[in-house]
Every structure is written in C-alpha cells, then in structure tokens.
XYZ file of C-alpha atoms in Angstrom:
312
model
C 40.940 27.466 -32.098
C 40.255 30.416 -33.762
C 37.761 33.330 -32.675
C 35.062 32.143 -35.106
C 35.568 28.732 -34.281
C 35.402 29.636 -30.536
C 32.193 31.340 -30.726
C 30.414 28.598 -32.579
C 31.976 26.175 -29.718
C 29.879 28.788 -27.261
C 27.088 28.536 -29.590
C 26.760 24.537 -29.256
C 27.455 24.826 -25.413
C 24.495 27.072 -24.926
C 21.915 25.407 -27.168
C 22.989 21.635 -25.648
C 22.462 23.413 -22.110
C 19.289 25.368 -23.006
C 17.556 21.841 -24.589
C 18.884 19.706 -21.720
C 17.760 21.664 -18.804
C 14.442 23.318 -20.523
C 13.196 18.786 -21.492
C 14.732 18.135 -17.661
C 12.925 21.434 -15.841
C 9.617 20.856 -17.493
C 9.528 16.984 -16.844
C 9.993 17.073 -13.392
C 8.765 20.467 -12.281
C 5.757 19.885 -13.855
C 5.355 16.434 -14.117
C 6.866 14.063 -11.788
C 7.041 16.574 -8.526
C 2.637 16.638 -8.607
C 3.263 12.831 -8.171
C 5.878 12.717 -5.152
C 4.288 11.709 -1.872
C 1.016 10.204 -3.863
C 0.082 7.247 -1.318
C -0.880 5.680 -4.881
C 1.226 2.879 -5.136
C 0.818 2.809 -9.127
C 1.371 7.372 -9.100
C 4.531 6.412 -6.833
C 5.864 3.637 -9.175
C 5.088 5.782 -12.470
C 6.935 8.711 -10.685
C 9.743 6.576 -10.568
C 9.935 5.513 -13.371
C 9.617 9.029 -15.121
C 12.820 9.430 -12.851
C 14.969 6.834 -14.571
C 13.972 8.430 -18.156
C 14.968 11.858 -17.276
C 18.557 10.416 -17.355
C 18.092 9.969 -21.242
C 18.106 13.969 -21.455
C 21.382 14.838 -21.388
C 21.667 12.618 -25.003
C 18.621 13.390 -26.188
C 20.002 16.909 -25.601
C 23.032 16.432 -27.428
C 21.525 14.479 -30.333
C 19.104 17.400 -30.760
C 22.328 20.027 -30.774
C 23.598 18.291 -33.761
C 20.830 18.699 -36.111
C 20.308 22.223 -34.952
C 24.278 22.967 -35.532
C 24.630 20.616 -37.869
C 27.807 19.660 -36.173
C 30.238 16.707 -37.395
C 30.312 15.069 -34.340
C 29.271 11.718 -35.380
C 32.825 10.635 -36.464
C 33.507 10.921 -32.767
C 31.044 9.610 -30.839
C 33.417 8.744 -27.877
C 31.012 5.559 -27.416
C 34.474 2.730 -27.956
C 35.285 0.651 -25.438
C 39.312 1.240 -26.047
C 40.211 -0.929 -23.722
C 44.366 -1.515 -25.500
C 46.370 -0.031 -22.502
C 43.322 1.960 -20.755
C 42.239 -1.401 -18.689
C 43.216 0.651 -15.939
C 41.139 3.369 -16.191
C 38.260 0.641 -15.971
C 39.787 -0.492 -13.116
C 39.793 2.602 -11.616
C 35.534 2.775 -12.071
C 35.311 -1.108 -11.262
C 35.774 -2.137 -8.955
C 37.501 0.962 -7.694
C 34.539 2.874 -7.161
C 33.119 -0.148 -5.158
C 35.930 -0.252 -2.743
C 35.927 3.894 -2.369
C 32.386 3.086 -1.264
C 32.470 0.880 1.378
C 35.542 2.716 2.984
C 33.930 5.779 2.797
C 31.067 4.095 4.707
C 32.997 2.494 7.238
C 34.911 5.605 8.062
C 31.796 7.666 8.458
C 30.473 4.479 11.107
C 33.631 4.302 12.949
C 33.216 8.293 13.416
C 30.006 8.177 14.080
C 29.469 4.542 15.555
C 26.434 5.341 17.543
C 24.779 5.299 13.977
C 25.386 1.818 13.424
C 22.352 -0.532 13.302
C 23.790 -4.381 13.232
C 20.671 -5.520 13.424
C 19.685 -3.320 10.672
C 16.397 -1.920 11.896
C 16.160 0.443 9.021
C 15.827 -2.802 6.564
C 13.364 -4.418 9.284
C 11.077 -2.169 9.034
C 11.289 -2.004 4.930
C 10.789 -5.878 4.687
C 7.863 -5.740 7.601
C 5.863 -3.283 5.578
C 6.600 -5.599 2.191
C 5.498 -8.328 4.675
C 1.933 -6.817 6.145
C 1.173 -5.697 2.252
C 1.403 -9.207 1.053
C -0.357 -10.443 3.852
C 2.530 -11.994 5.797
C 2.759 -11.666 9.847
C 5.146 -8.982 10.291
C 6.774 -10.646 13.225
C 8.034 -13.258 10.968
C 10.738 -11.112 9.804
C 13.831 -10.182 11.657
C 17.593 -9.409 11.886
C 18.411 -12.534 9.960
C 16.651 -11.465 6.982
C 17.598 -8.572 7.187
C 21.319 -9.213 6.979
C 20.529 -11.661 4.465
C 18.839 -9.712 2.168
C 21.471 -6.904 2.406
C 24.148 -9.361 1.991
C 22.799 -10.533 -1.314
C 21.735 -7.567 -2.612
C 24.840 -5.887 -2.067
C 26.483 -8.691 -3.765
C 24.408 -8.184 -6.393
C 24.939 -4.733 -6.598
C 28.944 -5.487 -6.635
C 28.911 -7.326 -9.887
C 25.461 -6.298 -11.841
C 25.403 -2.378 -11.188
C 27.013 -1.136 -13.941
C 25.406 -3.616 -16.240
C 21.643 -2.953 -15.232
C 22.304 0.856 -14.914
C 23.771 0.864 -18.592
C 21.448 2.033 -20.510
C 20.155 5.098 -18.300
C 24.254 5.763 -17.239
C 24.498 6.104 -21.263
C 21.628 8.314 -21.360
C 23.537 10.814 -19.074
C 27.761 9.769 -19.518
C 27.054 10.495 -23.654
C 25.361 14.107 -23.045
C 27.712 15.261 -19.804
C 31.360 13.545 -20.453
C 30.366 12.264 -24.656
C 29.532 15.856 -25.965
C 29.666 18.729 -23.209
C 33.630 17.758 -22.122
C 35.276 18.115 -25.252
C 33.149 21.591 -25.798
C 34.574 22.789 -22.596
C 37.926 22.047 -22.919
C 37.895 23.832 -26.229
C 36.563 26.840 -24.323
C 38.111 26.349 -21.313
C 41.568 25.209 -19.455
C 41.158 22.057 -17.959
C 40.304 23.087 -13.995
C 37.358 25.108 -14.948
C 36.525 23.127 -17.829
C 35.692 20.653 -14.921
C 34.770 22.834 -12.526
C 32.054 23.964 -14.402
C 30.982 21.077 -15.802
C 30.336 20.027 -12.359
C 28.675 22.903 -11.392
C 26.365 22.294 -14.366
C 25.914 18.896 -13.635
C 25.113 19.533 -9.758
C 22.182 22.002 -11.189
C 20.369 19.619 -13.885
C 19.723 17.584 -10.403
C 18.151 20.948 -8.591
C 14.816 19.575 -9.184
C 14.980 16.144 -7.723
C 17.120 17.783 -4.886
C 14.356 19.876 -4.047
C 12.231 16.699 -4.476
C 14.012 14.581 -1.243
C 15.915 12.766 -4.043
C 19.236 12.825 -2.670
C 19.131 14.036 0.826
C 15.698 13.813 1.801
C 13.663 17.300 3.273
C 13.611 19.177 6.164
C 17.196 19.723 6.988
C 18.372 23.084 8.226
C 18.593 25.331 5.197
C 16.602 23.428 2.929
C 16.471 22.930 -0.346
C 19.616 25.323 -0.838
C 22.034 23.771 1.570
C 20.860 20.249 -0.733
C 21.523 21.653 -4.070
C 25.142 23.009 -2.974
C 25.613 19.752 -1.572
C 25.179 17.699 -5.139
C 26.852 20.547 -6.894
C 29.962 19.624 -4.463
C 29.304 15.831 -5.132
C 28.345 16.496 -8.562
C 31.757 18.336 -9.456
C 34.067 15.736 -7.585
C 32.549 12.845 -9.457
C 32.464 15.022 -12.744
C 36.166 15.280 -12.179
C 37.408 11.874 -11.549
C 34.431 10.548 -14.876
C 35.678 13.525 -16.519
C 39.754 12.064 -16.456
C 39.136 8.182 -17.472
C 36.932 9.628 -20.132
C 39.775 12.041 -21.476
C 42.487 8.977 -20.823
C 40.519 6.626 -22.739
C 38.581 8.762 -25.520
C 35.705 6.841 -24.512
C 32.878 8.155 -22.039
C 32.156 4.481 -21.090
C 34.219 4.002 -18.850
C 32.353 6.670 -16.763
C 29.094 4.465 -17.894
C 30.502 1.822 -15.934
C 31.699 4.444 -13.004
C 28.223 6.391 -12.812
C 26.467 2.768 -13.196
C 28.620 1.060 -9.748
C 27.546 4.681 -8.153
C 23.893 4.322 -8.607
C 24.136 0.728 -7.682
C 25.958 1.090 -4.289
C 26.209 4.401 -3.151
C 23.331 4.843 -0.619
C 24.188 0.750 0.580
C 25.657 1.894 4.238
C 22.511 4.050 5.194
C 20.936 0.728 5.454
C 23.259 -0.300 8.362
C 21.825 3.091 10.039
C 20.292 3.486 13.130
C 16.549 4.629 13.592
C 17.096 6.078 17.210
C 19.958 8.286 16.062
C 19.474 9.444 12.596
C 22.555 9.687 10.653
C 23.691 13.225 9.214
C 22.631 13.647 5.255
C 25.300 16.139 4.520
C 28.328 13.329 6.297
C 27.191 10.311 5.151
C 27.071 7.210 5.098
C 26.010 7.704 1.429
C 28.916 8.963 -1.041
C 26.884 11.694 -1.298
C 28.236 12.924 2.042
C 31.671 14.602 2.514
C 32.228 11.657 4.883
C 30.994 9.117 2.600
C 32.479 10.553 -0.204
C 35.875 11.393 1.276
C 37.818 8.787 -0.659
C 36.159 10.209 -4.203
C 37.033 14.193 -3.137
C 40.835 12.912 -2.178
C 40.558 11.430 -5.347
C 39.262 14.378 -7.391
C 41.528 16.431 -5.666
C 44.853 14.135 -6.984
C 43.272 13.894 -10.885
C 42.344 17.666 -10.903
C 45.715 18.109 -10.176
C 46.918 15.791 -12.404
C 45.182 16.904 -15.419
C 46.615 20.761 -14.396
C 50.113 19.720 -14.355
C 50.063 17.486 -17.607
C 48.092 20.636 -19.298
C 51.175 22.948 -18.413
C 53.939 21.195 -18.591
C-alpha cells in the first residue's frame, strides 16, 4: 500500500472510531447511566434495553464511514458464512467457546472452593424476590429450583446463545472484526493490528464499566482497575474473533463466538457463595483471568500463530 493509500486507510480508521465512540459516549453517558439504579422497574428495563442497542454502534459506525469516504467496501462485506473447509473455525466458537467456559469456571471453584454454593443461594434469593413480587410465599422456593432452573437455562444457553444474541453480536462483529480488522492490518503488522484493536475495543465498553456492567462497583481501585480489566479481556477475545474471522473471510464466525460469550459467560457466578464473595478480577466469569484462563492460553497460541505465518 502506497503512502496515499495509507493515509486514506488512517483517514477511515479515525472517522469509523470518532462516529462509533462519539453515538456510544453520548448514549450512555448521557442517557442510560441517569437511569442505572432507578428502583423503577419500567426506567430499569428501558435502561436495559438501551444497553442491547448500543451494540448496533459499531455498524452503524461503519455504515456511516462509507458514505462519508465513499469507500468500496460493499463488494466485501465479510458477512458469508464460508463454511467449505473453515467448519473448524466454527468449531472453534461453538461449541469451543462453551467448553473454555465451563473449565475456566471449574478451575477458578476448585482454587477457590470455599466460593462454591451447591445449593446455589445466589439463584435462591433471585427466584424468592421473583416469588414475593408475584405474590408467591417465598419459602416455597428452594435448592431444587434452583438447580433446576440453572440446569435448564444453561442448557438453553448451550444451544440458543448464539442464535438469540445474533442480531446485536452482528451489530458489534460487522463494525469491530467486518470493517476495523482489515483497516488495521493494512496499517499495521498483525500483533498490534490486534493489540490495538483490543485496546480499542476494551475502551468503547469504559462507560458501562464504570456503570457496574461487567464487574460490578466498589472494588479497590475503581472504575480504573475495571476498565484495564475489559481492555485485557477485551484484547484476548479480540484476538482469538480476530483469527477465525481472518481464516474464514467472514466475521460470523465471531457472531457466533461473541453470541455463546454473552450467553454463558457470567453462568458459574451463579454457583457462588453469598458468605464469601467471589473475586471480580479471578472469576468465575470469563471475564476473570481465572475464568478466562483457557481464552488468554488461547490468544496467546493464535497471536503467535498469526506472527509466525505473517513472517515466514
């Protein structure tokens, strides 16, 4: 790529970014955060919801680049399912992911047994409150339910995650792996092509970090210590969505990755104990280095991966 062509690469980076974060920043600084912690049950479900359409952003952000750059794109949307010889790249999001989970949950629990709940307390105390707000006794529910709610659900979550997070996966995989990737790999060798698509990922979610989104409030050095967290989680993720999207052309196959994550990846704090609180920044959630430990060792071997095929 020449220098002309380089600098209009930069130019499309910058504008995507700019549009992205400025339609991101503005919803939920100064929408959605006056509605967190509204004992309103309608505010909290509306807040909510405004959460879920934030994930259309990174598209819309994209889409909007295009017109302003007038860029060709649209021959190569990177939105086929090219599934001829990449089935294992799908394999690798589902039901890979699912199984990176749930080890990563059971290795934080058999480190940290004492914050194992089998009689899931956490989830008895959900369904009770469901239970006095439709009226119901709250001693009529117990460890049974419990355990049989989380049983199904999780089932549920197993085989239906990346179909009924779809839509709002697309909304984010088409900006982030669809349209910002290839821009930084022109720019960029592949490790901090990666890197900093990570890093920029890990950011966009400052807001709702700050919010108790993904590791609640109050911990020692919060919200900083939070935000460097998803940026870590953020860039390991971004890595292995980042490969099957550059092995299959396609950024659905990290539609179907991102959509099992949403789905499943906070399942083992619901196994946790009230008494002795488990540690945000560990796990159980992927989202802790614990949780997660199977998706950084993974990371770590595609990073590499990518590296070594680059300069060979």
């Amino acid at each position: 790529m020449n220098g002309d062509e380089k600098k209009a690469n930069l130019k499309q980076i910058v504008i995507y970014l700019l549009v992205t974060f400025i339609l991101t920043y503005g919803m939920e600084i100064f929408v959605i955060m006056p509605m967190v912690g509204s004992t309103d049950v309608n505010t909290a479900y509306m807040a909510q919801s405004l959460i879920s359409s934030v994930m259309f952003f990174p598209a819309t952000g994209a889409l909007v680049t295009i017109l302003i750059t007038r860029d060709r794109l649209l021959g190569n949307l990177r939105l086929s399912l090219n599934l001829k010889g990449n089935l294992k790249y799908y394999g690798l999001v589902w039901p890979g992911f699912v199984l990176l989970i749930f080890l990563g949950t059971a290795l934080y629990f058999v480190i940290f047994p004492d914050n194992f709940d089998s009689e899931m307390g956490y989830v008895q105390v959900l369904l009770k409150a469901q239970a006095e707000s439709a009226g119901i006794p709250a001693e009529s529910v117990g460890a049974e339910q419990a355990k049989s709610l989380m049983v199904s659900q999780i089932a549920m979550g197993i085989v239906m995650s990346p179909l009924l997070n779809l839509l709002t996966c697309l909304g984010e995989e088409w900006g982030w792996r669809g349209y910002l990737l290839p821009r930084l790999q022109k720019q960029f060798k592949v490790v901090p092509a990666l890197l900093i698509g990570g890093l920029i990922w890990g950011l966009w979610h400052a807001p709702l970090t700050v919010m108790g989104h993904n590791y609640g409030v109050g911990y020692p050095g919060y919200p900083v210590t939070g935000i460097v967290a998803m940026c870590v989680f953020c860039t390991v993720m971004g890595i292995i969505l980042s490969y099957v999207t550059i092995k299959t052309k396609s950024c659905l196959p990290a539609v179907v990755g991102h959509g099992v994550l949403n789905g499943l990846a906070s399942s083992g704090v619901y196994f946790t104990s009230l008494e002795k609180p488990y540690n945000v920044f560990l796990g159980p959630s992927s989202v802790g280095l614990i949780g997660g430990a199977g998706f950084i060792a993974l990371a770590a071997v595609l990073l590499y991966r990518l590296w070594k095929e680059e300069n060979q």
